[in-house]
mmCIF file of C-alpha atoms in Angstrom:
data_model
loop_
_atom_site.group_PDB
_atom_site.id
_atom_site.type_symbol
_atom_site.label_atom_id
_atom_site.label_comp_id
_atom_site.label_asym_id
_atom_site.label_seq_id
_atom_site.Cartn_x
_atom_site.Cartn_y
_atom_site.Cartn_z
ATOM 1 C CA MET A 27 278.018 176.102 130.565
ATOM 2 C CA LEU A 28 274.503 174.758 131.045
ATOM 3 C CA LEU A 29 274.137 171.066 131.792
ATOM 4 C CA LYS A 30 270.824 169.253 131.816
ATOM 5 C CA PHE A 31 269.790 166.304 133.933
ATOM 6 C CA TYR A 32 266.837 164.308 132.579
ATOM 7 C CA ALA A 33 265.158 162.160 135.220
ATOM 8 C CA ASP A 34 262.530 159.451 135.456
ATOM 9 C CA GLU A 35 261.345 157.015 138.113
ATOM 10 C CA SER A 36 260.879 153.244 138.272
ATOM 11 C CA TYR A 37 259.341 151.312 141.137
ATOM 12 C CA ASN A 38 257.238 148.435 142.378
ATOM 13 C CA ASN A 39 255.752 147.748 145.810
ATOM 14 C CA ARG A 40 259.202 146.894 147.188
ATOM 15 C CA ALA A 41 261.697 149.380 145.767
ATOM 16 C CA PHE A 42 261.658 152.928 144.392
ATOM 17 C CA ASN A 43 264.308 154.454 142.147
ATOM 18 C CA LEU A 44 264.742 157.964 140.706
ATOM 19 C CA GLY A 45 267.502 158.644 138.235
ATOM 20 C CA GLY A 46 268.657 159.687 134.808
ATOM 21 C CA CYS A 47 271.501 161.246 132.845
ATOM 22 C CA LEU A 48 273.512 164.446 133.031
ATOM 23 C CA ALA A 49 275.237 165.945 129.990
ATOM 24 C CA GLU A 50 276.009 169.179 128.188
ATOM 25 C CA GLU A 51 273.357 170.748 125.980
ATOM 26 C CA SER A 52 275.440 170.097 122.854
ATOM 27 C CA THR A 53 275.622 166.403 123.710
ATOM 28 C CA TRP A 54 271.875 166.222 124.285
ATOM 29 C CA SER A 55 271.211 167.862 120.909
ATOM 30 C CA THR A 56 273.197 165.126 119.171
ATOM 31 C CA VAL A 57 271.610 162.349 121.234
ATOM 32 C CA GLU A 58 268.099 163.651 120.545
ATOM 33 C CA ARG A 59 268.644 163.824 116.790
ATOM 34 C CA GLN A 60 270.107 160.329 116.577
ATOM 35 C CA TRP A 61 267.557 158.860 118.997
ATOM 36 C CA LEU A 62 264.629 160.204 116.989
ATOM 37 C CA LYS A 63 266.165 158.858 113.800
ATOM 38 C CA ARG A 64 266.457 155.385 115.306
ATOM 39 C CA ILE A 65 262.928 155.390 116.706
ATOM 40 C CA GLU A 66 261.575 156.468 113.324
ATOM 41 C CA TYR A 67 263.502 153.639 111.642
ATOM 42 C CA GLU A 68 261.893 151.101 113.980
ATOM 43 C CA ARG A 69 258.466 152.708 113.542
ATOM 44 C CA ARG A 70 258.649 152.295 109.768
ATOM 45 C CA LYS A 71 259.844 148.725 110.184
ATOM 46 C CA HIS A 72 257.274 147.596 112.758
ATOM 47 C CA GLY A 73 254.364 149.892 111.989
ATOM 48 C CA LYS A 74 253.894 151.248 115.505
ATOM 49 C CA LEU A 75 256.303 152.609 118.091
ATOM 50 C CA ASP A 76 255.422 155.714 120.070
ATOM 51 C CA ARG A 77 258.678 155.775 122.042
ATOM 52 C CA TYR A 78 261.320 153.643 123.685
ATOM 53 C CA HIS A 79 259.944 152.394 126.995
ATOM 54 C CA ALA A 80 262.420 150.263 128.920
ATOM 55 C CA ALA A 81 259.976 148.020 130.809
ATOM 56 C CA ASP A 82 257.857 147.354 127.713
ATOM 57 C CA CYS A 83 260.919 146.666 125.592
ATOM 58 C CA ALA A 84 262.434 144.282 128.157
ATOM 59 C CA SER A 85 259.201 142.276 128.432
ATOM 60 C CA ARG A 86 258.140 142.730 124.773
ATOM 61 C CA LYS A 87 254.747 144.182 125.617
ATOM 62 C CA ARG A 88 252.492 146.851 124.067
ATOM 63 C CA ASP A 89 254.385 148.414 121.129
ATOM 64 C CA TYR A 90 256.952 145.607 121.371
ATOM 65 C CA LYS A 91 254.553 142.668 121.627
ATOM 66 C CA ASP A 92 255.166 141.398 118.069
ATOM 67 C CA TRP A 93 258.935 141.868 118.157
ATOM 68 C CA SER A 94 261.314 138.921 118.221
ATOM 69 C CA GLU A 95 263.859 138.684 121.011
ATOM 70 C CA ARG A 96 266.626 139.369 118.522
ATOM 71 C CA GLU A 97 264.895 142.541 117.315
ATOM 72 C CA GLN A 98 264.322 143.707 120.885
ATOM 73 C CA ILE A 99 267.977 143.177 121.842
ATOM 74 C CA LEU A 100 269.268 144.907 118.718
ATOM 75 C CA HIS A 101 266.931 147.849 119.316
ATOM 76 C CA ALA A 102 268.279 148.356 122.842
ATOM 77 C CA LYS A 103 271.873 147.989 121.641
ATOM 78 C CA LYS A 104 271.412 150.649 118.968
ATOM 79 C CA LEU A 105 269.978 153.107 121.480
ATOM 80 C CA LEU A 106 272.743 152.329 123.950
ATOM 81 C CA GLY A 107 275.227 153.001 121.189
ATOM 82 C CA ILE A 108 273.818 156.499 120.814
ATOM 83 C CA MET A 109 274.413 157.164 124.514
ATOM 84 C CA THR A 110 277.947 155.789 124.549
ATOM 85 C CA ARG A 111 278.995 157.570 121.366
ATOM 86 C CA LYS A 112 279.051 160.838 123.291
ATOM 87 C CA ARG A 113 280.286 159.345 126.521
ATOM 88 C CA ALA A 114 282.922 161.908 127.540
ATOM 89 C CA ASP A 115 280.542 164.129 129.499
ATOM 90 C CA VAL A 116 277.602 161.776 130.118
ATOM 91 C CA VAL A 117 277.024 160.755 133.744
ATOM 92 C CA ALA A 118 274.240 158.367 134.741
ATOM 93 C CA MET A 119 272.947 158.725 138.297
ATOM 94 C CA ALA A 120 270.224 157.137 140.373
ATOM 95 C CA PHE A 121 269.102 157.004 143.973
ATOM 96 C CA GLY A 122 266.686 154.476 145.388
ATOM 97 C CA VAL A 123 265.051 153.369 148.605
ATOM 98 C CA ASP A 124 263.584 150.269 150.192
ATOM 99 C CA LEU A 125 259.954 151.366 149.907
ATOM 100 C CA PRO A 126 258.345 149.201 152.637
ATOM 101 C CA ALA A 127 261.096 150.207 155.088
ATOM 102 C CA MET A 128 260.553 153.873 154.301
ATOM 103 C CA THR A 129 256.812 153.530 154.878
ATOM 104 C CA ARG A 130 257.347 151.749 158.183
ATOM 105 C CA LEU A 131 259.839 154.296 159.482
ATOM 106 C CA PHE A 132 258.340 157.531 158.155
ATOM 107 C CA GLY A 133 254.694 156.669 157.616
ATOM 108 C CA ARG A 134 252.732 158.227 154.809
ATOM 109 C CA ARG A 135 250.773 161.409 154.406
ATOM 110 C CA LYS A 136 247.414 160.717 152.804
ATOM 111 C CA SER A 137 247.424 164.095 151.057
ATOM 112 C CA ASP A 138 250.643 163.262 149.206
ATOM 113 C CA GLY A 139 250.157 159.553 148.614
ATOM 114 C CA PRO A 140 252.374 156.634 149.608
ATOM 115 C CA LEU A 141 255.315 157.574 147.367
ATOM 116 C CA ALA A 142 255.714 161.179 148.497
ATOM 117 C CA GLY A 143 258.551 160.477 150.911
ATOM 118 C CA ALA A 144 260.442 158.443 148.334
ATOM 119 C CA TYR A 145 260.171 161.158 145.687
ATOM 120 C CA ASN A 146 261.231 163.810 148.196
ATOM 121 C CA LEU A 147 264.250 161.961 149.531
ATOM 122 C CA CYS A 148 265.468 160.690 146.176
ATOM 123 C CA ALA A 149 265.176 164.137 144.566
ATOM 124 C CA ARG A 150 267.282 165.650 147.355
ATOM 125 C CA LYS A 151 269.901 162.925 147.141
ATOM 126 C CA LEU A 152 270.143 163.262 143.366
ATOM 127 C CA MET A 153 270.813 166.981 143.761
ATOM 128 C CA MET A 154 273.641 166.121 146.137
ATOM 129 C CA MET A 155 275.061 163.595 143.679
ATOM 130 C CA ILE A 156 274.871 166.077 140.816
ATOM 131 C CA TYR A 157 276.614 168.680 142.943
ATOM 132 C CA GLN A 158 279.471 166.293 143.694
ATOM 133 C CA VAL A 159 279.992 165.663 139.978
ATOM 134 C CA VAL A 160 279.550 169.167 138.593
ATOM 135 C CA THR A 161 281.449 171.276 141.115
ATOM 136 C CA ARG A 162 284.701 169.925 139.716
ATOM 137 C CA ASN A 163 284.039 172.262 136.784
ATOM 138 C CA GLN A 164 283.648 175.865 137.869
ATOM 139 C CA GLY A 165 280.973 177.967 136.207
ATOM 140 C CA HIS A 166 278.659 175.140 135.182
ATOM 141 C CA ARG A 167 274.927 175.390 135.878
ATOM 142 C CA VAL A 168 272.371 172.581 135.916
ATOM 143 C CA ALA A 169 268.713 172.418 134.904
ATOM 144 C CA ILE A 170 266.678 169.363 135.929
ATOM 145 C CA ILE A 171 263.857 168.033 133.750
ATOM 146 C CA HIS A 172 261.860 165.120 135.107
ATOM 147 C CA ASP A 173 259.070 162.981 133.736
ATOM 148 C CA HIS A 174 255.636 164.284 134.695
ATOM 149 C CA THR A 175 254.207 162.235 137.556
ATOM 150 C CA GLN A 176 250.684 161.429 138.656
ATOM 151 C CA GLY A 177 250.387 163.663 141.708
ATOM 152 C CA TYR A 178 254.020 164.061 142.756
ATOM 153 C CA ASP A 179 255.339 166.975 140.672
ATOM 154 C CA GLY A 180 254.665 169.284 143.608
ATOM 155 C CA VAL A 181 256.563 166.988 145.971
ATOM 156 C CA ILE A 182 259.625 167.072 143.709
ATOM 157 C CA LEU A 183 259.395 170.857 143.409
ATOM 158 C CA ASP A 184 259.116 171.223 147.184
ATOM 159 C CA ALA A 185 262.231 169.077 147.634
ATOM 160 C CA PHE A 186 264.117 171.216 145.107
ATOM 161 C CA ASN A 187 263.043 174.499 146.694
ATOM 162 C CA SER A 188 263.845 173.218 150.161
ATOM 163 C CA MET A 189 267.389 172.393 149.080
ATOM 164 C CA MET A 190 267.774 175.733 147.310
ATOM 165 C CA ASP A 191 266.592 177.631 150.409
ATOM 166 C CA ASP A 192 268.646 175.643 152.899
ATOM 167 C CA PRO A 193 271.236 177.980 154.481
ATOM 168 C CA ALA A 194 273.438 174.960 155.199
ATOM 169 C CA VAL A 195 274.032 174.456 151.451
ATOM 170 C CA PRO A 196 274.084 177.982 149.936
ATOM 171 C CA HIS A 197 276.255 176.789 147.042
ATOM 172 C CA TYR A 198 273.257 174.991 145.510
ATOM 173 C CA LYS A 199 271.827 178.324 144.431
ATOM 174 C CA GLY A 200 274.880 178.913 142.287
ATOM 175 C CA LEU A 201 274.618 175.529 140.619
ATOM 176 C CA PHE A 202 270.976 174.706 139.931
ATOM 177 C CA THR A 203 268.848 176.930 137.724
ATOM 178 C CA THR A 204 265.457 175.229 137.643
ATOM 179 C CA ILE A 205 263.485 172.013 137.886
ATOM 180 C CA ALA A 206 260.504 171.271 135.672
ATOM 181 C CA PRO A 207 258.218 168.360 134.767
ATOM 182 C CA MET A 208 257.652 167.398 131.147
ATOM 183 C CA ARG A 209 255.614 164.702 129.451
ATOM 184 C CA TRP A 210 257.394 162.047 127.417
ATOM 185 C CA GLN A 211 255.302 163.110 124.420
ATOM 186 C CA ASP A 212 257.010 166.512 124.541
ATOM 187 C CA CYS A 213 260.529 165.521 125.572
ATOM 188 C CA VAL A 214 262.429 162.820 123.706
ATOM 189 C CA LEU A 215 265.336 162.950 126.146
ATOM 190 C CA LEU A 216 263.243 161.469 128.929
ATOM 191 C CA GLN A 217 263.605 158.175 127.045
ATOM 192 C CA PRO A 218 267.358 157.779 127.758
ATOM 193 C CA ALA A 219 266.531 158.655 131.383
ATOM 194 C CA ASP A 220 263.957 155.838 131.375
ATOM 195 C CA MET A 221 266.646 153.443 130.136
ATOM 196 C CA ILE A 222 269.008 154.366 132.976
ATOM 197 C CA VAL A 223 266.450 154.385 135.764
ATOM 198 C CA TYR A 224 264.972 151.035 134.715
ATOM 199 C CA ASP A 225 268.372 149.311 134.634
ATOM 200 C CA THR A 226 269.431 150.735 137.986
ATOM 201 C CA PHE A 227 266.009 149.907 139.441
ATOM 202 C CA LYS A 228 266.438 146.254 138.453
ATOM 203 C CA LEU A 229 269.833 146.303 140.155
ATOM 204 C CA LEU A 230 268.336 147.915 143.274
ATOM 205 C CA ASN A 231 265.428 145.492 143.411
ATOM 206 C CA GLY A 232 267.822 142.587 143.075
ATOM 207 C CA THR A 233 270.125 143.987 145.732
ATOM 208 C CA ILE A 234 267.309 144.195 148.268
ATOM 209 C CA PHE A 235 265.317 141.073 147.520
ATOM 210 C CA SER A 236 267.447 138.562 145.619
ATOM 211 C CA THR A 237 270.841 138.554 143.946
ATOM 212 C CA ALA A 238 272.267 141.809 142.630
ATOM 213 C CA ARG A 239 273.034 141.560 138.927
ATOM 214 C CA LEU A 240 274.013 144.169 136.375
ATOM 215 C CA ARG A 241 271.810 144.031 133.298
ATOM 216 C CA LYS A 242 273.782 143.732 130.078
ATOM 217 C CA SER A 243 272.705 147.220 129.005
ATOM 218 C CA LEU A 244 274.092 148.720 132.220
ATOM 219 C CA GLN A 245 277.270 146.682 131.788
ATOM 220 C CA ALA A 246 277.580 148.124 128.288
ATOM 221 C CA LEU A 247 277.321 151.699 129.549
ATOM 222 C CA VAL A 248 280.025 151.116 132.140
ATOM 223 C CA GLY A 249 282.161 149.198 129.662
ATOM 224 C CA GLN A 250 282.036 152.054 127.167
ATOM 225 C CA GLY A 251 283.224 154.603 129.700
ATOM 226 C CA VAL A 252 279.953 156.191 130.815
ATOM 227 C CA ARG A 253 280.180 157.071 134.500
ATOM 228 C CA VAL A 254 277.401 155.470 136.537
ATOM 229 C CA ALA A 255 276.656 156.356 140.165
ATOM 230 C CA ALA A 256 273.819 154.518 141.888
ATOM 231 C CA HIS A 257 273.037 154.575 145.610
ATOM 232 C CA TYR A 258 270.161 153.443 147.777
ATOM 233 C CA TYR A 259 268.984 153.598 151.354
ATOM 234 C CA GLY A 260 267.938 150.355 152.951
ATOM 235 C CA GLU A 261 266.309 150.055 156.356
ATOM 236 C CA ALA A 262 269.506 150.723 158.339
ATOM 237 C CA LYS A 263 270.283 153.956 156.509
ATOM 238 C CA LEU A 264 266.667 155.084 156.679
ATOM 239 C CA LEU A 265 266.626 154.473 160.431
ATOM 240 C CA GLU A 266 269.811 156.481 160.750
ATOM 241 C CA LEU A 267 268.202 159.283 158.748
ATOM 242 C CA ARG A 268 265.100 159.278 160.966
ATOM 243 C CA GLN A 269 267.250 159.526 164.085
ATOM 244 C CA THR A 270 269.186 162.429 162.593
ATOM 245 C CA LEU A 271 266.010 164.304 161.681
ATOM 246 C CA SER A 272 264.558 163.807 165.139
ATOM 247 C CA GLN A 273 267.540 165.399 166.885
#
């Protein structure tokens, strides 16, 4: 059985998060149909809505600038309902890092930009998390589709290929089939990934810099039985990783 993991990223100058949702193809077909139907309903009602974008919706900006708070909350609830309706096989996963700590400990390569290390590490860790979930079901394969980035698609591909070629984890070759970037304009299912990665990013950012708090949308996913796994590396774990790599 082919599973698909749709991924997106969310970050600021303090924290970086990469994550999304894993589900069977049949589940994604249902989600896509219902998601499009809901977006079209809102487009007819409000006159303009290119897509669901978590950050814009939460702050009521751009396409959401004329929406009332009640309309914005109901919109998110309806989309969440689509995700939880097929919750049996849906798994939400995310991995994040303390971005300033990563820059201090690993530096940055000018050719790849300041986020290269974060993309590389988080992509690898997500593959590990997916493996831990999927290997309970023999015979399943996984394809990863991620949102097209500005300059980091090659970094993500390099991380994927490095994991696939690593003799220490030969079982990855039997699990993962491919990884590919897509634009949101061409892939509706990157929108649910955006929802997950934004909510887990807000949790990560709060964990590092203030008080950790689950957003109501993330609480709703967990409350409806969707499995959520979110991990991050702070400075201590990143230092431990650097020491391991230097050995």
